[in-house]
Coordinates of C-alpha atoms in Angstrom, one line a residue:
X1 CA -160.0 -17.3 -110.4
X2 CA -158.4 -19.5 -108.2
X3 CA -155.5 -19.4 -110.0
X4 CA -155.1 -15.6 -109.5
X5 CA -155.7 -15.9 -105.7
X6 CA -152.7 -18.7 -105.9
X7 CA -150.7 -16.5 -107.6
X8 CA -150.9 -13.5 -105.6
X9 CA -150.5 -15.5 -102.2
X10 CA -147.5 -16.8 -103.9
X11 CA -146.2 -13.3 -104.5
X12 CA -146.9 -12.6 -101.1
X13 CA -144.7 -15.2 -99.1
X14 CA -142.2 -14.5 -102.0
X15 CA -141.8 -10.9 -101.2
X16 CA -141.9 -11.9 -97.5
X17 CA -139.4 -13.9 -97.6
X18 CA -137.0 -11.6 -100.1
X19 CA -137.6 -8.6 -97.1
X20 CA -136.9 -11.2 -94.3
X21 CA -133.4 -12.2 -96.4
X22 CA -132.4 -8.5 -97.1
X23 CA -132.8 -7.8 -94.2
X24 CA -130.5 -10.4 -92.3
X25 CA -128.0 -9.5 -95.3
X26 CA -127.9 -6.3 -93.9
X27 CA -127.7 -7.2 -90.2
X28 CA -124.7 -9.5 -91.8
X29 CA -123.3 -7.0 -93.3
X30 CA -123.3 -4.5 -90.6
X31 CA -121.5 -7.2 -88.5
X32 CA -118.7 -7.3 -90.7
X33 CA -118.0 -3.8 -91.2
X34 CA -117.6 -3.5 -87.2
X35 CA -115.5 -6.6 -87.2
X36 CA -113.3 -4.4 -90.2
X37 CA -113.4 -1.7 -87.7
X38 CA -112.4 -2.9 -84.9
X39 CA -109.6 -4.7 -86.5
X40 CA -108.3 -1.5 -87.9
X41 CA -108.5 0.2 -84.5
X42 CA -106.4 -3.3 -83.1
X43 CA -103.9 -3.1 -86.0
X44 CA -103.3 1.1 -85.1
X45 CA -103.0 0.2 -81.8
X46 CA -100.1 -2.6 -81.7
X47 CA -98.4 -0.2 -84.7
X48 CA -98.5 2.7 -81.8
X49 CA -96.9 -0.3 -79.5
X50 CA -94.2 -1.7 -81.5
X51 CA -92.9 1.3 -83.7
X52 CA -90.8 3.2 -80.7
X53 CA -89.2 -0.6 -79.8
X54 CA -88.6 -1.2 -83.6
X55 CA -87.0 2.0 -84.4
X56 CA -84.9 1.8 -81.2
X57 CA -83.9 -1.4 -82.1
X58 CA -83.6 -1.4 -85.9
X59 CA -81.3 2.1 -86.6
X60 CA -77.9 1.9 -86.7
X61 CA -76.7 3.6 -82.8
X62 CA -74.9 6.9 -83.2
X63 CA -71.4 6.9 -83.6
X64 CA -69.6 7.5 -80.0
X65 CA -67.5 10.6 -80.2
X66 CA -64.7 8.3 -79.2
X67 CA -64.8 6.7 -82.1
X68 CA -64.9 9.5 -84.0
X69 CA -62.3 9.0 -86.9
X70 CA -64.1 9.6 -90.3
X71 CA -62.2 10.3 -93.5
X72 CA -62.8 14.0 -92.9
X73 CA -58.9 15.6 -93.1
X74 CA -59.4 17.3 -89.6
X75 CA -59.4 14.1 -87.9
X76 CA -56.5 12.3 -90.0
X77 CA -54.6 15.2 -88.8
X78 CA -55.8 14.7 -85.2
X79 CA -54.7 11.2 -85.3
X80 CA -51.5 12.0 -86.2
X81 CA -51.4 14.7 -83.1
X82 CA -52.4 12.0 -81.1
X83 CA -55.9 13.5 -79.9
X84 CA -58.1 11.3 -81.4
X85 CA -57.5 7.5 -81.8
X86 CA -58.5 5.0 -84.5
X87 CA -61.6 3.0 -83.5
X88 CA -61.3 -1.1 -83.1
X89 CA -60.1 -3.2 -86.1
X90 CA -59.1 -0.3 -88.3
X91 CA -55.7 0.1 -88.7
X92 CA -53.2 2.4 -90.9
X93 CA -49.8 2.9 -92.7
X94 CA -48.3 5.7 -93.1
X95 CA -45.2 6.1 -95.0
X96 CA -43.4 9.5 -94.2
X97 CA -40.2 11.7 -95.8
X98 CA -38.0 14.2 -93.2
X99 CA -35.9 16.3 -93.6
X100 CA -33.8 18.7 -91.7
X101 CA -31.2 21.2 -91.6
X102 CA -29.0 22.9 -88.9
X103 CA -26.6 25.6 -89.6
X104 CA -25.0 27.6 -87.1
X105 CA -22.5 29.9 -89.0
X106 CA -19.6 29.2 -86.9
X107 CA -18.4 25.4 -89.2
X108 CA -21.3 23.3 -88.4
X109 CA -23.8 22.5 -90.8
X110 CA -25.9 18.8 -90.8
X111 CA -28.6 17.8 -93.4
X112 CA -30.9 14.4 -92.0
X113 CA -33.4 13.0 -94.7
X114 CA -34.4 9.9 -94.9
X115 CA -38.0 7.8 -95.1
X116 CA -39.3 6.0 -92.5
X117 CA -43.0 4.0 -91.8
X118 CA -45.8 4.4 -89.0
X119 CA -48.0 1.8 -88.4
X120 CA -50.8 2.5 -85.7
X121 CA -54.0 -0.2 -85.1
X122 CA -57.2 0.5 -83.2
X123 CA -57.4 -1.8 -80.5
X124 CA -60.9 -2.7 -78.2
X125 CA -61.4 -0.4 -75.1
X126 CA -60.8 3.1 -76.8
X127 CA -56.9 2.5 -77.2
X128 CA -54.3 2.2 -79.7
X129 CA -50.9 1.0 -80.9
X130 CA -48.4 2.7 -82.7
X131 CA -44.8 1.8 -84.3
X132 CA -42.8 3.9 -86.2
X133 CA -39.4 2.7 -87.7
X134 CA -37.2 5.6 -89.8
X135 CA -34.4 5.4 -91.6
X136 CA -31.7 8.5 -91.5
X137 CA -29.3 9.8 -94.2
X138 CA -27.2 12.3 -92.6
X139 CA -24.5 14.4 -93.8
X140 CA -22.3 16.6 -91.3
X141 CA -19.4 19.5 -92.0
X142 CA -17.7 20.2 -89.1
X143 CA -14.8 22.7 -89.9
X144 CA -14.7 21.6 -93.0
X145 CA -14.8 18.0 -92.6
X146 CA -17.4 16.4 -94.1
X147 CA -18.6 12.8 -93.6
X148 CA -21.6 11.0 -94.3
X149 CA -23.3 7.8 -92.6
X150 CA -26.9 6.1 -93.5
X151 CA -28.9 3.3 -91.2
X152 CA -31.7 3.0 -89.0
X153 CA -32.4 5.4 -86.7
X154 CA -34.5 5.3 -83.1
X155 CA -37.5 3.2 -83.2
X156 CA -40.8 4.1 -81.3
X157 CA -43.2 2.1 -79.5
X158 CA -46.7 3.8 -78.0
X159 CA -49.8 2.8 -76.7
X160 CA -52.7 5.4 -76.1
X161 CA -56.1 5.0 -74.6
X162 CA -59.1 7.7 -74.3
X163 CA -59.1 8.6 -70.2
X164 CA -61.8 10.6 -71.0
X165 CA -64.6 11.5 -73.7
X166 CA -65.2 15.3 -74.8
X167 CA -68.4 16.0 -73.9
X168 CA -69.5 19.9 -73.1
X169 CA -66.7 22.1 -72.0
X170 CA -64.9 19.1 -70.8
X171 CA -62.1 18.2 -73.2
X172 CA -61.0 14.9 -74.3
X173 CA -58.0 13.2 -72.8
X174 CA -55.8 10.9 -74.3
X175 CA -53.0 9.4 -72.3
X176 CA -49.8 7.8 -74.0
X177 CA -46.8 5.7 -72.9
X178 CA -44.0 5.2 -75.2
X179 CA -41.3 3.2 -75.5
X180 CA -37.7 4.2 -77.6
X181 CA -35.3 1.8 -78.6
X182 CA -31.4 2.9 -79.2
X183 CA -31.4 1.6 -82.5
X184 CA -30.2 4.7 -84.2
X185 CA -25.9 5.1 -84.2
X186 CA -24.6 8.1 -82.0
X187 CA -21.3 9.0 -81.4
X188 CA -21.8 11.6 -79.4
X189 CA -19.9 11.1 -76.3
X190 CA -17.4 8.8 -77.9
X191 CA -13.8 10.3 -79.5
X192 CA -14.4 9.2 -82.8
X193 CA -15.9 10.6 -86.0
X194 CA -19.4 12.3 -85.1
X195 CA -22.4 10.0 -86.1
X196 CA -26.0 11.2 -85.0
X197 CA -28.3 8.9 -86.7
X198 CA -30.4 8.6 -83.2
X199 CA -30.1 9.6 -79.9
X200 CA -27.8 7.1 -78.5
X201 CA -29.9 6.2 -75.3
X202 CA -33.4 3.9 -75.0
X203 CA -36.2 6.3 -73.2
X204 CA -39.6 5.9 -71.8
X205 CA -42.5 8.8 -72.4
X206 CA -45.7 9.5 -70.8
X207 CA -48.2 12.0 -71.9
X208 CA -51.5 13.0 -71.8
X209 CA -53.0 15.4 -74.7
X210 CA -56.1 17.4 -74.2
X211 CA -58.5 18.2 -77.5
X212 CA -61.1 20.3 -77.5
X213 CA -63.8 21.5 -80.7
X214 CA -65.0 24.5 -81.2
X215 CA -66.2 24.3 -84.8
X216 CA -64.4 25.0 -87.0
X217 CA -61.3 24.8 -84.9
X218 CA -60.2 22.1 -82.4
X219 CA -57.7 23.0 -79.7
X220 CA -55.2 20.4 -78.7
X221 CA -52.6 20.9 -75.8
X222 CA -50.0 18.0 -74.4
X223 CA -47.8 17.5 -72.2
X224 CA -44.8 14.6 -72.1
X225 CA -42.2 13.4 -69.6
X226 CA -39.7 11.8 -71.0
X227 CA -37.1 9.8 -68.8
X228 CA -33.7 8.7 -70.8
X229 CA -31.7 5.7 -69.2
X230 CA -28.3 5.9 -68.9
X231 CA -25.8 4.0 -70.7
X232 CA -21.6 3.3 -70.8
X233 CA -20.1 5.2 -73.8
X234 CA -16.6 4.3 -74.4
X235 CA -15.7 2.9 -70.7
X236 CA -18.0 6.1 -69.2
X237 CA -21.0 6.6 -67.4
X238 CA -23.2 8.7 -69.2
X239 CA -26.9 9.8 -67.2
X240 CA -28.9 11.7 -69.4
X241 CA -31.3 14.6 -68.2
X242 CA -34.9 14.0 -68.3
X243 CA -37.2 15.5 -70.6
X244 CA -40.4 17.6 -69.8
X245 CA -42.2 18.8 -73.0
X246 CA -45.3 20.8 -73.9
X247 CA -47.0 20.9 -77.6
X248 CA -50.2 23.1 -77.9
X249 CA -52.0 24.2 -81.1
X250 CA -55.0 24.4 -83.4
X251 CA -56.5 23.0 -86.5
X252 CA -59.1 24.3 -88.6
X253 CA -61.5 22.5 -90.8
X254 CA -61.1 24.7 -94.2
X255 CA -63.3 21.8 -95.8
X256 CA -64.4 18.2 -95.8
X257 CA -61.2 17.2 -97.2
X258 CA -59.2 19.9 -96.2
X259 CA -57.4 21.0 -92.8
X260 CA -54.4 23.5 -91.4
X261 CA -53.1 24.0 -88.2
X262 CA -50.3 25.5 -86.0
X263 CA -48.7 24.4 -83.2
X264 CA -45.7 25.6 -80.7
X265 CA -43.5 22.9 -79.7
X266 CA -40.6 23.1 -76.8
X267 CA -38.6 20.6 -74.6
X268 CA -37.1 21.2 -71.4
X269 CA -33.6 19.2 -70.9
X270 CA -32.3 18.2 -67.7
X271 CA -28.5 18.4 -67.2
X272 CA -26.8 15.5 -68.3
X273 CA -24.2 13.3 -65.9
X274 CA -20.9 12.5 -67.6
X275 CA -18.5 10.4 -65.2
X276 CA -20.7 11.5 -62.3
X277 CA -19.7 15.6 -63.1
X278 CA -23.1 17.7 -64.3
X279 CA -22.5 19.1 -67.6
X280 CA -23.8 22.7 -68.6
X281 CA -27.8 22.5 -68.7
X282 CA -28.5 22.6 -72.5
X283 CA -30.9 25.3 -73.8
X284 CA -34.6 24.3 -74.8
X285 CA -35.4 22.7 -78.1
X286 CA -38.5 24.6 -79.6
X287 CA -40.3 24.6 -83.0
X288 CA -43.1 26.6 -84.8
X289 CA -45.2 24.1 -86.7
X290 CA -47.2 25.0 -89.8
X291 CA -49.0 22.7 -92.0
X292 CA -52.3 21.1 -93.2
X293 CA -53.5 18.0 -94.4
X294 CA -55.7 16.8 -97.5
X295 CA -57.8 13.8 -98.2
X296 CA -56.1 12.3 -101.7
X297 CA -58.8 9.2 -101.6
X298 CA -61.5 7.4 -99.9
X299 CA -58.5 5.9 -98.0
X300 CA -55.0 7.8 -98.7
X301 CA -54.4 11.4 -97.1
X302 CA -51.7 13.6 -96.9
X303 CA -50.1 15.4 -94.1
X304 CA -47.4 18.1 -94.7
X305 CA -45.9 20.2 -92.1
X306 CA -42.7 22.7 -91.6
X307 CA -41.1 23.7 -88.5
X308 CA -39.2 26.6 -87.9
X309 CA -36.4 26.5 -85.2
X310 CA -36.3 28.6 -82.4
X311 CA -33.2 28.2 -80.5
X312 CA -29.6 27.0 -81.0
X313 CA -30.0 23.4 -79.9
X314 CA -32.7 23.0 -82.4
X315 CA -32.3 22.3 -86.1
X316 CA -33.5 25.8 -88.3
X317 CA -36.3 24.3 -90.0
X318 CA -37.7 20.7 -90.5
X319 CA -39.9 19.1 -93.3
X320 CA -42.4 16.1 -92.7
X321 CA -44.5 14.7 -95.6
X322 CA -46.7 11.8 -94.5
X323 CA -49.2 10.0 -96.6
X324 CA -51.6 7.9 -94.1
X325 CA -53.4 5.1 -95.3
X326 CA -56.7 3.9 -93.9
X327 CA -58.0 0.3 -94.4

């Protein structure tokens, strides 16, 4: 008998203690999932902290419309039109082909071809270099006298930079000042054989070119003064007029790797100084331009264009081929 009462008080402080352990298991247990829980609400809250710095800080920024010179054909063909320049450390060759051809029924014909090279580099602080160096075949007839010369012809020197950013209906504004060298052969105020590989005179340009986009076209408008030294041409004082010029067009985006435009080109000539008497004011030089570009590769293009002539100082049509090439 005394072995049941032991047993049973046994099973009493046995099942006293198992209720006293379950329940601080529970109380433990209860602990911990508030601990989880507050955790969680600690880890949302420094996520909702540190995503708006990390994303800021962590995607690429926007390109700046500035630097807007993608592979896209429109703006190879801006670049060459000089309304949008190439962005820092990018830099590109183009080798070009022209030709032209002047007739004016009364003994004078002249064909000019030749190839030539224009190297332009991004530089910092939105602006830009460019070079060209061409090379001129040229064959005259002059009553029927015919002659034919070859060499270097006028060398060019410009440096742009981006005055001011399109942004709304403001346009962009590129401003350019040029430099040409007399490096091209000219005969033209000398009595010998004619020779009109260049112009025969250095000359320094500025001009400003406004751009502005209203997909899928882009607008581009310029204007350029040109002032031509003088120079001594066979014992005589020759004084050059000066040059005012406006170019004004439009390109369209036909695709991603396709663009034409048009453009209207005309040059105002002063009157030119030989041996201190003023010549005869020449007429204008003006051109239709039609052409379009296309994007050959990730980094070749190329650029045709054909101008039509629209007065008698200016040859009766012209043919440039350019094949810009982007690294």
């Amino acid at each position: 008998m005394r072995h049941h009462w032991a047993g049973a008080l046994g099973l009493m402080v046995a099942s006293s203690a198992f209720g006293q352990g379950a329940q601080e298991l529970q109380r433990m247990l209860a602990e911990r999932d508030q601990t989880i829980l507050e955790l969680r609400q600690r880890i949302a809250s420094l996520e909702r902290d540190a995503t708006p710095h990390r994303v800021k800080h962590q995607q690429p920024p926007a390109p700046a419309e500035d630097e807007l010179d993608s592979n896209r054909a429109l703006e190879r063909a801006l670049v060459r039109e000089r309304g949008l320049l190439l962005s820092p450390r990018t830099y590109e060759i183009e080798p070009n082909f022209i030709y032209s051809h002047s007739d004016n029924n009364a003994g004078f014909r002249r064909d000019s071809y030749g190839p030539g090279v224009t190297v332009r580099a991004g530089l910092p602080w939105r602006s830009q270099v460019e070079l060209t160096l061409p090379y001129v075949i040229e064959r005259l007839n002059i009553d029927a006298v015919r002659s034919h010369s070859r060499g270097r012809g006028d060398f060019n020197l410009g440096l742009s930079h981006q005055l001011r950013i399109e942004r709304g209906w403001w346009p962009g504004i590129i401003g350019s000042l040029g430099y040409q060298g007399a490096t091209g052969r000219s005969t033209a105020f000398e009595p010998v054989r004619l020779i009109a590989r260049g112009s025969g005179f250095k000359s320094l340009q500025g001009a400003l070119t406004a751009i502005k986009r209203v997909d899928p076209l882009v607008f581009f408008g310029s204007y350029a003064y040109t002032h031509v030294y003088s120079a001594t041409k066979s014992g005589i004082k020759v004084e050059p007029g000066n040059v005012h010029g406006l170019r004004f067009g439009t390109a369209l985006a036909a695709g991603p790797t396709t663009s034409l435009r048009a453009a209207f080109n005309v040059n105002f000539l002063g009157r030119t100084k030989y041996g201190g008497e003023r010549l005869q004011n020449d007429d204008p030089t003006a051109f239709l331009e039609f052409g379009g570009s296309a994007v050959l590769t990730e980094s070749t293009a190329i650029d045709v264009i054909v101008g039509a002539g629209l007065t008698r100082n200016t040859p009766d049509f012209r043919i440039t081929i350019s094949l810009p090439i982007r690294f």
